[in-house]
PDB file of C-alpha atoms in Angstrom:
ATOM      1  CA  MET B   1       0.000   0.000   0.000  1.00 44.00           C
ATOM      2  CA  ARG B   2       2.152   2.830  -1.353  1.00 47.00           C
ATOM      3  CA  VAL B   3       3.120   4.729  -4.397  1.00 40.00           C
ATOM      4  CA  ALA B   4       2.100  10.928   3.607  1.00 31.00           C
ATOM      5  CA  ALA B   5      -5.203  18.318  13.412  1.00 30.00           C
ATOM      6  CA  PHE B   6      -4.486  20.019  15.874  1.00 25.00           C
ATOM      7  CA  SER B   7      -1.598  21.973  17.353  1.00 27.00           C
ATOM      8  CA  LEU B   8       0.661  19.740  19.333  1.00 28.00           C
ATOM      9  CA  ILE B   9       4.208  19.774  20.568  1.00 27.00           C
ATOM     10  CA  VAL B  10       5.405  16.433  21.813  1.00 27.00           C
ATOM     11  CA  LEU B  11       8.609  16.891  23.731  1.00 25.00           C
ATOM     12  CA  LEU B  12      10.551  13.743  24.426  1.00 27.00           C
ATOM     13  CA  SER B  13      13.969  13.450  25.990  1.00 24.00           C
ATOM     14  CA  ILE B  14      15.520  12.845  22.590  1.00 32.00           C
ATOM     15  CA  VAL B  15      13.271  14.543  20.070  1.00 40.00           C
ATOM     16  CA  ASP B  16      11.179  17.622  19.369  1.00 43.00           C
ATOM     17  CA  VAL B  17       8.184  16.501  17.312  1.00 45.00           C
ATOM     18  CA  THR B  18       5.766  19.114  16.035  1.00 51.00           C
ATOM     19  CA  SER B  19       2.615  19.067  13.932  1.00 54.00           C
ATOM     20  CA  SER B  20       1.216  22.449  12.960  1.00 54.00           C
ATOM     21  CA  GLN B  21      -2.572  22.136  12.881  1.00 56.00           C
ATOM     22  CA  THR B  22      -5.337  23.611  15.024  1.00 56.00           C
ATOM     23  CA  VAL B  23      -8.756  22.002  14.631  1.00 60.00           C
ATOM     24  CA  ASP B  24     -11.129  20.918  17.399  1.00 56.00           C
ATOM     25  CA  THR B  25     -11.428  17.116  17.413  1.00 53.00           C
ATOM     26  CA  THR B  26     -13.339  16.699  20.662  1.00 53.00           C
ATOM     27  CA  ALA B  27     -16.820  16.442  19.132  1.00 50.00           C
ATOM     28  CA  ALA B  28     -18.550  13.114  19.653  1.00 50.00           C
ATOM     29  CA  ALA B  29     -19.487  10.954  16.684  1.00 51.00           C
ATOM     30  CA  THR B  30     -23.116  12.088  16.990  1.00 63.00           C
ATOM     31  CA  THR B  31     -22.084  15.746  16.742  1.00 88.00           C
ATOM     32  CA  LEU B  32     -19.556  15.682  13.930  1.00 96.00           C
ATOM     33  CA  PRO B  33     -18.881  19.152  12.483  1.00 97.00           C
ATOM     34  CA  ILE B  34     -19.988  20.164   9.019  1.00 97.00           C
ATOM     35  CA  PHE B  35     -16.334  20.152   7.906  1.00 96.00           C
ATOM     36  CA  ARG B  36     -13.174  18.601   9.279  1.00 98.00           C
ATOM     37  CA  PRO B  37     -10.007  17.884   7.308  1.00 99.00           C
ATOM     38  CA  VAL B  38      -7.896  14.778   7.651  1.00 98.00           C
ATOM     39  CA  LEU B  39      -5.718  15.370  10.710  1.00 98.00           C
ATOM     40  CA  LEU B  40      -2.497  13.757  11.876  1.00 96.00           C
ATOM     41  CA  GLY B  41      -3.657  13.026  15.408  1.00 93.00           C
ATOM     42  CA  ALA B  42      -1.463  12.603  18.466  1.00 89.00           C
ATOM     43  CA  GLY B  43      -1.783   8.950  19.452  1.00 88.00           C
ATOM     44  CA  ARG B  44       0.949   6.350  19.555  1.00 89.00           C
ATOM     45  CA  ASP B  45       0.064   5.183  16.032  1.00 90.00           C
ATOM     46  CA  SER B  46      -0.074   8.673  14.526  1.00 94.00           C
ATOM     47  CA  ILE B  47       2.513   9.318  11.828  1.00 96.00           C
ATOM     48  CA  ILE B  48       4.093  12.166  13.798  1.00 94.00           C
ATOM     49  CA  ASN B  49       4.875   9.834  16.693  1.00 95.00           C
ATOM     50  CA  ALA B  50       5.589   6.697  14.658  1.00 96.00           C
ATOM     51  CA  ILE B  51       8.510   8.040  12.628  1.00 97.00           C
ATOM     52  CA  ASP B  52      11.746   6.720  14.143  1.00 97.00           C
ATOM     53  CA  THR B  53      13.801   9.890  14.337  1.00 97.00           C
ATOM     54  CA  GLN B  54      16.628   8.311  16.323  1.00 97.00           C
ATOM     55  CA  GLY B  55      16.801   5.519  13.777  1.00 98.00           C
ATOM     56  CA  LEU B  56      17.100   8.091  11.001  1.00 98.00           C
ATOM     57  CA  ILE B  57      20.070   9.692  12.740  1.00 97.00           C
ATOM     58  CA  GLN B  58      21.721   6.318  13.245  1.00 97.00           C
ATOM     59  CA  LYS B  59      21.293   5.528   9.549  1.00 97.00           C
ATOM     60  CA  GLY B  60      22.930   8.812   8.620  1.00 98.00           C
ATOM     61  CA  GLN B  61      19.975  10.980   7.624  1.00 98.00           C
ATOM     62  CA  LYS B  62      20.887  14.668   7.613  1.00 98.00           C
ATOM     63  CA  ASP B  63      18.565  17.668   7.415  1.00 98.00           C
ATOM     64  CA  ALA B  64      15.936  16.951   4.768  1.00 99.00           C
ATOM     65  CA  GLU B  65      12.385  17.600   3.671  1.00 98.00           C
ATOM     66  CA  VAL B  66       9.866  15.773   1.528  1.00 98.00           C
ATOM     67  CA  MET B  67       6.264  16.188   0.402  1.00 98.00           C
ATOM     68  CA  PHE B  68       3.726  13.386   0.459  1.00 97.00           C
ATOM     69  CA  TYR B  69       0.102  12.555  -0.079  1.00 96.00           C
ATOM     70  CA  CYS B  70      -2.035   9.790   1.332  1.00 97.00           C
ATOM     71  CA  VAL B  71      -5.582   8.630   0.720  1.00 97.00           C
ATOM     72  CA  VAL B  72      -7.232   8.271   4.126  1.00 98.00           C
ATOM     73  CA  SER B  73     -10.334   6.126   4.612  1.00 98.00           C
ATOM     74  CA  LYS B  74     -13.290   6.798   6.888  1.00 98.00           C
ATOM     75  CA  ASN B  75     -11.667   4.694   9.618  1.00 97.00           C
ATOM     76  CA  GLY B  76      -8.435   6.673   9.515  1.00 97.00           C
ATOM     77  CA  LYS B  77      -6.347   4.041   7.732  1.00 97.00           C
ATOM     78  CA  VAL B  78      -4.100   4.929   4.803  1.00 97.00           C
ATOM     79  CA  ILE B  79      -5.232   3.367   1.516  1.00 95.00           C
ATOM     80  CA  SER B  80      -2.325   4.542  -0.614  1.00 94.00           C
ATOM     81  CA  SER B  81       0.534   7.017  -0.340  1.00 95.00           C
ATOM     82  CA  ALA B  82       3.484   8.533  -2.183  1.00 94.00           C
ATOM     83  CA  THR B  83       6.400  10.857  -1.502  1.00 96.00           C
ATOM     84  CA  TYR B  84       7.788  13.413  -3.946  1.00 95.00           C
ATOM     85  CA  ARG B  85       9.874  16.569  -4.236  1.00 95.00           C
ATOM     86  CA  GLY B  86      12.343  15.370  -1.638  1.00 97.00           C
ATOM     87  CA  THR B  87      15.477  17.416  -1.119  1.00 98.00           C
ATOM     88  CA  PRO B  88      18.824  15.855  -2.107  1.00 98.00           C
ATOM     89  CA  GLY B  89      19.821  13.193   0.402  1.00 98.00           C
ATOM     90  CA  SER B  90      16.268  12.619   1.685  1.00 98.00           C
ATOM     91  CA  LYS B  91      15.948   8.969   0.609  1.00 98.00           C
ATOM     92  CA  LEU B  92      16.039   7.576   4.161  1.00 98.00           C
ATOM     93  CA  LEU B  93      13.390  10.059   5.301  1.00 99.00           C
ATOM     94  CA  GLN B  94      11.163   9.207   2.334  1.00 98.00           C
ATOM     95  CA  GLU B  95      11.427   5.489   3.059  1.00 98.00           C
ATOM     96  CA  GLU B  96      10.640   6.029   6.743  1.00 98.00           C
ATOM     97  CA  VAL B  97       7.586   8.171   5.957  1.00 98.00           C
ATOM     98  CA  LEU B  98       6.190   5.554   3.565  1.00 98.00           C
ATOM     99  CA  ASN B  99       6.890   2.693   5.978  1.00 97.00           C
ATOM    100  CA  ARG B 100       5.108   4.444   8.838  1.00 97.00           C
ATOM    101  CA  LEU B 101       2.154   5.518   6.707  1.00 97.00           C
ATOM    102  CA  ASP B 102       1.453   1.838   6.043  1.00 95.00           C
ATOM    103  CA  THR B 103       0.369   1.358   9.663  1.00 95.00           C
ATOM    104  CA  ALA B 104      -0.405   4.915  10.762  1.00 96.00           C
ATOM    105  CA  LYS B 105      -3.837   5.975  12.006  1.00 96.00           C
ATOM    106  CA  LEU B 106      -5.052   9.440  11.084  1.00 98.00           C
ATOM    107  CA  ILE B 107      -8.178  11.335  12.079  1.00 98.00           C
ATOM    108  CA  PRO B 108     -10.560  10.973   9.094  1.00 98.00           C
ATOM    109  CA  ALA B 109     -12.196  13.848   7.252  1.00 98.00           C
ATOM    110  CA  VAL B 110     -15.783  14.981   7.786  1.00 98.00           C
ATOM    111  CA  HIS B 111     -18.145  16.550   5.257  1.00 98.00           C
ATOM    112  CA  ASP B 112     -21.750  17.474   6.015  1.00 96.00           C
ATOM    113  CA  HIS B 113     -21.471  15.797   9.430  1.00 96.00           C
ATOM    114  CA  LYS B 114     -20.421  12.473   7.858  1.00 97.00           C
ATOM    115  CA  LEU B 115     -17.062  10.713   7.737  1.00 98.00           C
ATOM    116  CA  VAL B 116     -15.589  10.600   4.227  1.00 98.00           C
ATOM    117  CA  ASP B 117     -12.530   9.216   2.449  1.00 98.00           C
ATOM    118  CA  ALA B 118     -10.211  12.069   1.484  1.00 99.00           C
ATOM    119  CA  VAL B 119      -6.730  12.931   0.232  1.00 98.00           C
ATOM    120  CA  TYR B 120      -4.224  14.506   2.607  1.00 98.00           C
ATOM    121  CA  HIS B 121      -1.211  16.491   1.352  1.00 98.00           C
ATOM    122  CA  GLY B 122       1.637  17.206   3.738  1.00 98.00           C
ATOM    123  CA  THR B 123       5.262  18.268   4.039  1.00 98.00           C
ATOM    124  CA  VAL B 124       7.808  16.682   6.379  1.00 98.00           C
ATOM    125  CA  PHE B 125      10.839  18.543   7.726  1.00 98.00           C
ATOM    126  CA  PHE B 126      13.617  16.636   9.497  1.00 98.00           C
ATOM    127  CA  ALA B 127      16.541  18.385  11.146  1.00 98.00           C
ATOM    128  CA  ILE B 128      19.216  17.706  13.721  1.00 97.00           C
ATOM    129  CA  VAL B 129      19.334  20.493  16.307  1.00 97.00           C
ATOM    130  CA  ASN B 130      21.980  20.406  19.028  1.00 95.00           C
ATOM    131  CA  GLY B 131      22.494  16.735  18.328  1.00 93.00           C
ATOM    132  CA  LYS B 132      18.791  15.868  18.685  1.00 95.00           C
ATOM    133  CA  PRO B 133      16.303  15.063  15.911  1.00 97.00           C
ATOM    134  CA  ARG B 134      13.535  17.531  15.167  1.00 97.00           C
ATOM    135  CA  LEU B 135      10.543  16.423  13.104  1.00 98.00           C
ATOM    136  CA  ARG B 136       7.849  18.750  11.813  1.00 98.00           C
ATOM    137  CA  ILE B 137       4.882  17.894   9.606  1.00 98.00           C
ATOM    138  CA  PHE B 138       2.747  20.592   7.993  1.00 98.00           C
ATOM    139  CA  SER B 139      -0.605  19.867   6.367  1.00 98.00           C
ATOM    140  CA  ASN B 140      -0.001  21.866   3.219  1.00 98.00           C
ATOM    141  CA  GLN B 141       2.519  22.190   0.400  1.00 98.00           C
ATOM    142  CA  GLU B 142       2.462  25.953  -0.160  1.00 98.00           C
ATOM    143  CA  SER B 143       5.950  27.462  -0.097  1.00 97.00           C
ATOM    144  CA  GLU B 144       4.935  30.714   1.618  1.00 97.00           C
ATOM    145  CA  GLU B 145       2.793  28.957   4.224  1.00 98.00           C
ATOM    146  CA  LEU B 146       5.651  26.563   4.982  1.00 98.00           C
ATOM    147  CA  LYS B 147       8.203  29.352   5.099  1.00 97.00           C
ATOM    148  CA  LEU B 148       6.145  31.213   7.717  1.00 97.00           C
ATOM    149  CA  GLU B 149       5.157  27.987   9.532  1.00 96.00           C
ATOM    150  CA  ASN B 150       1.528  29.084   9.420  1.00 97.00           C
ATOM    151  CA  ASP B 151      -1.314  27.083  10.929  1.00 97.00           C
ATOM    152  CA  PHE B 152      -2.781  26.271   7.528  1.00 98.00           C
ATOM    153  CA  ILE B 153      -4.312  23.037   6.241  1.00 99.00           C
ATOM    154  CA  GLY B 154      -4.733  22.878   2.479  1.00 99.00           C
ATOM    155  CA  PRO B 155      -8.057  21.915   0.850  1.00 99.00           C
ATOM    156  CA  GLN B 156      -8.594  18.154   0.595  1.00 99.00           C
ATOM    157  CA  PRO B 157     -10.580  16.447  -2.194  1.00 99.00           C
ATOM    158  CA  TYR B 158     -12.976  13.842  -0.845  1.00 99.00           C
ATOM    159  CA  PHE B 159     -14.817  10.858  -2.297  1.00 98.00           C
ATOM    160  CA  GLY B 160     -18.534  10.149  -2.416  1.00 95.00           C
ATOM    161  CA  GLY B 161     -21.646  12.211  -1.814  1.00 92.00           C
ATOM    162  CA  ASP B 162     -21.770  15.261  -4.064  1.00 94.00           C
ATOM    163  CA  SER B 163     -18.078  14.975  -4.927  1.00 97.00           C
ATOM    164  CA  LYS B 164     -17.292  13.323  -8.251  1.00 96.00           C
ATOM    165  CA  PHE B 165     -13.627  12.879  -7.414  1.00 98.00           C
ATOM    166  CA  LEU B 166     -12.545   9.297  -8.166  1.00 95.00           C
ATOM    167  CA  GLY B 167      -8.775   9.477  -7.884  1.00 94.00           C
ATOM    168  CA  LEU B 168      -6.106   9.680 -10.564  1.00 93.00           C
ATOM    169  CA  HIS B 169      -6.514   8.196 -14.016  1.00 93.00           C
ATOM    170  CA  TYR B 170      -3.399   7.645 -16.083  1.00 93.00           C
ATOM    171  CA  PRO B 171      -3.823   9.071 -19.631  1.00 93.00           C
ATOM    172  CA  GLU B 172      -3.291   5.797 -21.469  1.00 86.00           C
ATOM    173  CA  GLN B 173      -4.677   6.960 -24.812  1.00 84.00           C
ATOM    174  CA  THR B 174      -2.222   9.854 -25.102  1.00 83.00           C
ATOM    175  CA  THR B 175       0.830   8.027 -23.719  1.00 79.00           C
ATOM    176  CA  PRO B 176       1.305   4.855 -25.795  1.00 78.00           C
ATOM    177  CA  VAL B 177       4.703   4.323 -24.132  1.00 83.00           C
ATOM    178  CA  PRO B 178       4.196   4.177 -20.325  1.00 86.00           C
ATOM    179  CA  VAL B 179       6.117   6.957 -18.552  1.00 91.00           C
ATOM    180  CA  SER B 180       5.676   8.786 -15.278  1.00 92.00           C
ATOM    181  CA  GLY B 181       4.560  12.393 -15.480  1.00 94.00           C
ATOM    182  CA  ILE B 182       3.525  15.406 -13.450  1.00 96.00           C
ATOM    183  CA  ALA B 183       0.988  18.168 -13.862  1.00 97.00           C
ATOM    184  CA  GLU B 184       0.902  21.220 -11.643  1.00 98.00           C
ATOM    185  CA  ILE B 185      -2.542  22.748 -11.259  1.00 99.00           C
ATOM    186  CA  ALA B 186      -3.837  25.883  -9.556  1.00 99.00           C
ATOM    187  CA  LEU B 187      -6.999  25.501  -7.482  1.00 99.00           C
ATOM    188  CA  GLN B 188      -9.272  28.141  -6.005  1.00 99.00           C
ATOM    189  CA  VAL B 189     -11.624  26.651  -3.402  1.00 99.00           C
ATOM    190  CA  ASP B 190     -14.157  28.613  -1.361  1.00 99.00           C
ATOM    191  CA  ALA B 191     -14.823  28.281   2.368  1.00 99.00           C
ATOM    192  CA  ASN B 192     -17.530  25.684   1.687  1.00 98.00           C
ATOM    193  CA  GLY B 193     -15.179  23.426  -0.268  1.00 98.00           C
ATOM    194  CA  VAL B 194     -16.602  24.281  -3.691  1.00 99.00           C
ATOM    195  CA  LEU B 195     -14.071  24.501  -6.513  1.00 99.00           C
ATOM    196  CA  GLN B 196     -14.283  27.987  -8.021  1.00 99.00           C
ATOM    197  CA  GLN B 197     -11.456  27.815 -10.525  1.00 99.00           C
ATOM    198  CA  ILE B 198      -8.941  25.294 -11.847  1.00 99.00           C
ATOM    199  CA  SER B 199      -6.121  25.861 -14.315  1.00 99.00           C
ATOM    200  CA  LEU B 200      -3.035  24.084 -15.580  1.00 99.00           C
ATOM    201  CA  LEU B 201       0.283  25.686 -14.667  1.00 98.00           C
ATOM    202  CA  SER B 202       2.680  23.151 -16.159  1.00 98.00           C
ATOM    203  CA  GLU B 203       3.072  19.541 -17.220  1.00 97.00           C
ATOM    204  CA  TYR B 204       6.004  17.240 -17.868  1.00 96.00           C
ATOM    205  CA  PRO B 205       6.682  15.624 -20.185  1.00 95.00           C
ATOM    206  CA  PRO B 206       4.760  17.976 -22.479  1.00 94.00           C
ATOM    207  CA  LEU B 207       2.092  16.791 -24.909  1.00 91.00           C
ATOM    208  CA  ALA B 208       1.665  13.483 -23.064  1.00 93.00           C
ATOM    209  CA  GLY B 209      -1.788  14.254 -21.695  1.00 95.00           C
ATOM    210  CA  PHE B 210      -0.901  14.649 -18.021  1.00 96.00           C
ATOM    211  CA  GLY B 211      -2.216  18.203 -17.813  1.00 98.00           C
ATOM    212  CA  ALA B 212      -5.547  17.276 -19.357  1.00 97.00           C
ATOM    213  CA  ALA B 213      -5.760  14.231 -17.086  1.00 97.00           C
ATOM    214  CA  ALA B 214      -5.225  16.345 -13.965  1.00 98.00           C
ATOM    215  CA  ILE B 215      -7.894  18.845 -14.983  1.00 98.00           C
ATOM    216  CA  ALA B 216     -10.323  16.013 -15.742  1.00 98.00           C
ATOM    217  CA  ASP B 217      -9.592  14.254 -12.447  1.00 98.00           C
ATOM    218  CA  PHE B 218     -10.132  17.337 -10.274  1.00 98.00           C
ATOM    219  CA  LYS B 219     -12.670  19.527 -12.098  1.00 98.00           C
ATOM    220  CA  GLU B 220     -15.681  17.694 -10.637  1.00 97.00           C
ATOM    221  CA  ALA B 221     -14.175  17.279  -7.172  1.00 98.00           C
ATOM    222  CA  LYS B 222     -15.578  18.773  -4.006  1.00 98.00           C
ATOM    223  CA  PHE B 223     -13.231  19.570  -1.154  1.00 99.00           C
ATOM    224  CA  ILE B 224     -12.954  19.784   2.555  1.00 99.00           C
ATOM    225  CA  PRO B 225     -12.111  23.510   2.620  1.00 99.00           C
ATOM    226  CA  ALA B 226      -8.766  24.834   3.736  1.00 99.00           C
ATOM    227  CA  PHE B 227      -8.457  25.633   7.434  1.00 99.00           C
ATOM    228  CA  ARG B 228      -6.517  28.558   8.859  1.00 98.00           C
ATOM    229  CA  ASN B 229      -6.090  28.839  12.620  1.00 97.00           C
ATOM    230  CA  GLY B 230      -8.817  26.252  13.069  1.00 97.00           C
ATOM    231  CA  GLN B 231     -11.437  27.887  10.838  1.00 97.00           C
ATOM    232  CA  PRO B 232     -12.546  27.035   7.258  1.00 98.00           C
ATOM    233  CA  VAL B 233     -11.392  29.636   4.730  1.00 99.00           C
ATOM    234  CA  GLU B 234     -11.257  30.164   0.989  1.00 99.00           C
ATOM    235  CA  SER B 235      -7.892  29.355  -0.523  1.00 99.00           C
ATOM    236  CA  SER B 236      -5.780  29.432  -3.654  1.00 98.00           C
ATOM    237  CA  VAL B 237      -3.243  26.623  -3.786  1.00 99.00           C
ATOM    238  CA  THR B 238      -0.876  24.949  -6.201  1.00 98.00           C
ATOM    239  CA  LEU B 239      -1.129  21.183  -6.363  1.00 96.00           C
ATOM    240  CA  PRO B 240       1.448  18.867  -7.964  1.00 95.00           C
ATOM    241  CA  VAL B 241      -0.271  15.796  -9.408  1.00 96.00           C
ATOM    242  CA  TYR B 242       1.994  12.834 -10.137  1.00 93.00           C
ATOM    243  CA  TYR B 243       0.989  10.116 -12.577  1.00 93.00           C
ATOM    244  CA  LYS B 244       2.437   6.642 -12.863  1.00 88.00           C
ATOM    245  CA  PRO B 245       1.345   3.937 -15.335  1.00 85.00           C
ATOM    246  CA  ARG B 246      -0.777   2.459 -12.543  1.00 70.00           C
ATOM    247  CA  ASN B 247      -2.499   5.149 -10.499  1.00 54.00           C
ATOM    248  CA  TRP B 248      -5.198   4.657  -7.915  1.00 52.00           C
ATOM    249  CA  ILE B 249      -8.938   4.806  -8.552  1.00 51.00           C
ATOM    250  CA  PHE B 250     -11.490   4.978  -5.786  1.00 51.00           C
ATOM    251  CA  GLN B 251     -13.877   2.069  -5.433  1.00 45.00           C
ATOM    252  CA  GLU B 252     -16.724   1.722  -2.960  1.00 42.00           C
TER     253      GLU B 252
END
């Protein structure tokens, strides 16, 4: 299973682990909010606590960062995941993130007071500070938001209900020779999770159909809206969409 909340600072004797998210998760199942994004959580099996930071140091991992996505089911389990845009020398961190996502438990998304399957996009920062590992995970992939370490959770496409999002579909008809590709799209999503605008920023390789595939995959999607400081807000984000010859498709 591969192809990666609320404010918390977990201080251990050997590690500073931080997740930058502020969303109330105390509501009972019978009083689920109208919106809630996928959250990292703070339990023993949460990804933020499962990553073996000491093990990374012992293996020789230096300061690194990597982006990831994961499809999270209604029960909080990860259906599929991938890492990308890792900095040079981040291979060990990427492998650790993927390994831990296999068994991690996240807090599932909520739309219209119901649990839904959704896609989470995050960024992992690993650093060694004064000889101790420091791990930070942010729930967005926006360069300015990450630079300022803002409490911002990017919009998350969800499956089912009024959302027609069904995952990624590799453009087989326009790529007779199977290759991996990427399309970068710009999304404008309002505070209710409704897609207001979508446009293609770039695609590689060109003329292989990845840009058109990304637009087709996301144009009918509905989203859990972005959250800033714990509140749903409208947002404009840039989303990298990676395609491999066998991408994932949602099935009930």
